[in-house]
CSV table of C-alpha atoms in Angstrom, one decimal:
chain,number,residue,atom,x,y,z
A,567,LEU,CA,-43.0,40.7,55.5
A,568,ILE,CA,-45.3,41.8,52.6
A,569,TYR,CA,-42.9,44.4,51.1
A,570,SER,CA,-39.7,42.9,52.6
A,571,TRP,CA,-37.0,41.0,50.7
A,572,THR,CA,-36.5,37.5,52.3
A,573,LEU,CA,-33.5,35.3,51.7
A,574,ASP,CA,-34.8,31.9,50.4
A,575,PRO,CA,-32.6,28.8,50.1
A,576,ALA,CA,-35.4,26.9,48.3
A,577,THR,CA,-36.1,29.1,45.3
A,578,ASP,CA,-33.9,29.2,42.2
A,579,ILE,CA,-35.2,32.6,41.0
A,580,HIS,CA,-35.5,36.0,42.6
A,581,ILE,CA,-39.2,37.0,43.0
A,582,CYS,CA,-40.6,40.5,43.5
A,583,ASN,CA,-44.2,41.0,44.7
A,584,ASN,CA,-44.2,44.8,44.5
A,585,PRO,CA,-44.7,46.3,41.0
A,586,ALA,CA,-43.6,49.7,42.2
A,587,GLU,CA,-40.1,48.4,42.8
A,588,PHE,CA,-39.9,46.4,39.6
A,589,GLN,CA,-38.1,47.6,36.5
A,590,TRP,CA,-39.7,45.8,33.5
A,591,LYS,CA,-37.5,44.1,30.9
A,592,ALA,CA,-39.8,41.5,29.3
A,593,LEU,CA,-43.3,40.0,29.6
A,594,ALA,CA,-43.2,36.5,30.9
A,595,ALA,CA,-44.2,33.6,28.6
A,596,VAL,CA,-47.5,31.9,29.2
A,597,ASN,CA,-45.8,28.9,30.6
A,598,ASP,CA,-43.5,30.8,33.0
A,599,ILE,CA,-44.8,29.6,36.4
A,600,VAL,CA,-43.5,29.0,40.0
A,601,LEU,CA,-44.5,26.1,42.0
A,602,ALA,CA,-45.0,27.1,45.7
A,603,GLY,CA,-47.1,25.5,48.4
A,604,GLY,CA,-48.4,22.9,46.1
A,605,SER,CA,-49.9,25.3,43.6
A,606,GLU,CA,-48.8,27.0,40.4
A,607,THR,CA,-48.4,30.8,40.2
A,608,ARG,CA,-48.0,32.6,36.9
A,609,ILE,CA,-45.0,35.0,36.5
A,610,GLU,CA,-46.2,38.3,35.0
A,611,ALA,CA,-42.9,39.7,33.8
A,612,TRP,CA,-39.1,39.5,34.1
A,613,GLY,CA,-37.0,42.5,35.1
A,614,GLU,CA,-34.7,44.0,37.6
A,615,VAL,CA,-35.0,45.4,41.1
A,616,THR,CA,-32.8,47.6,43.1
A,617,ILE,CA,-32.8,46.8,46.8
A,618,PRO,CA,-31.2,48.4,49.9
A,619,LEU,CA,-28.4,46.6,51.7
A,620,SER,CA,-26.9,47.3,55.2
A,621,THR,CA,-23.2,46.9,54.6
A,622,PRO,CA,-20.1,47.2,56.9
A,623,GLU,CA,-19.5,50.6,55.1
A,624,GLY,CA,-23.1,51.8,55.6
A,625,ASN,CA,-26.3,51.7,53.6
A,626,ARG,CA,-25.9,50.7,49.9
A,627,VAL,CA,-28.0,49.4,47.1
A,628,THR,CA,-27.6,46.4,44.7
A,629,THR,CA,-29.5,45.4,41.6
A,630,LEU,CA,-31.0,42.0,41.3
A,631,LYS,CA,-31.3,40.8,37.6
A,632,HIS,CA,-33.6,38.3,36.0
A,633,VAL,CA,-36.3,38.8,38.7
A,634,ALA,CA,-39.8,37.4,38.3
A,635,LEU,CA,-42.7,39.7,39.0
A,636,ILE,CA,-45.5,37.9,41.0
A,637,PRO,CA,-47.7,40.5,42.8
A,638,SER,CA,-49.7,37.7,44.6
A,639,PHE,CA,-46.6,36.4,46.5
A,640,PHE,CA,-46.7,37.1,50.2
A,641,THR,CA,-43.1,38.5,50.3
A,642,SER,CA,-40.3,39.1,47.8
A,643,LEU,CA,-37.6,36.5,47.6
A,644,VAL,CA,-33.9,36.7,47.1
A,645,SER,CA,-32.7,33.3,45.8
A,646,LEU,CA,-29.7,32.0,47.8
A,647,SER,CA,-29.0,29.7,44.9
A,648,ARG,CA,-28.7,32.6,42.4
A,649,LEU,CA,-26.5,34.5,44.9
A,650,SER,CA,-24.2,31.4,45.4
A,651,SER,CA,-23.7,31.2,41.6
A,652,SER,CA,-22.3,34.7,41.9
A,653,ASN,CA,-20.0,33.6,44.7
A,654,VAL,CA,-22.1,35.3,47.4
A,655,HIS,CA,-22.8,33.0,50.4
A,656,PHE,CA,-24.9,33.1,53.6
A,657,ASP,CA,-23.6,32.7,57.2
A,658,SER,CA,-26.6,32.0,59.5
A,659,GLY,CA,-24.5,32.3,62.6
A,660,ARG,CA,-23.5,35.9,61.8
A,661,ASN,CA,-26.6,36.8,59.9
A,662,CYS,CA,-24.7,38.1,56.8
A,663,LEU,CA,-24.0,37.6,53.2
A,664,TYR,CA,-20.3,37.4,52.3
A,665,ARG,CA,-18.0,37.0,49.3
A,666,SER,CA,-14.4,35.7,49.4
A,667,GLY,CA,-14.5,35.9,53.2
A,668,GLN,CA,-15.6,39.5,53.3
A,669,ASP,CA,-19.0,40.5,54.7
A,670,ILE,CA,-21.1,42.4,52.1
A,671,ALA,CA,-24.5,42.6,53.7
A,672,LYS,CA,-26.0,42.3,57.2
A,673,LEU,CA,-29.3,40.5,57.4
A,674,THR,CA,-32.1,40.9,60.0
A,675,ARG,CA,-33.6,37.8,61.6
A,676,LEU,CA,-37.4,38.0,61.9
A,677,GLY,CA,-39.0,34.8,63.2
A,678,GLY,CA,-37.7,32.1,61.0
A,679,HIS,CA,-36.8,34.4,58.2
A,680,TRP,CA,-33.7,36.4,57.2
A,681,LEU,CA,-34.6,39.8,55.7
A,682,VAL,CA,-32.1,41.4,53.3
């Protein structure tokens, strides 16, 4: 899971743990933190990340914007809340993301996680 992108219904921001994937836009403010597992973790920067998607038409990429860089996170997270605000939704029965009734990405189930 360490360099995977995991769909997360609990977070309200996208989080990247791999600086090599991260496209810097701005340093984070000193008080930019994430609460996870009962502890605070500082966000290092804000930026964008281009991630691969398995789509019905084949492999594609998409760019996530306003992504927090936190190299100490165990995995990178795609915020379901942020996707929903863009009218992208998740179907756990079909393991996919969809918009307006059309599948846009197939997810892989690994244990209790859905990988993008």
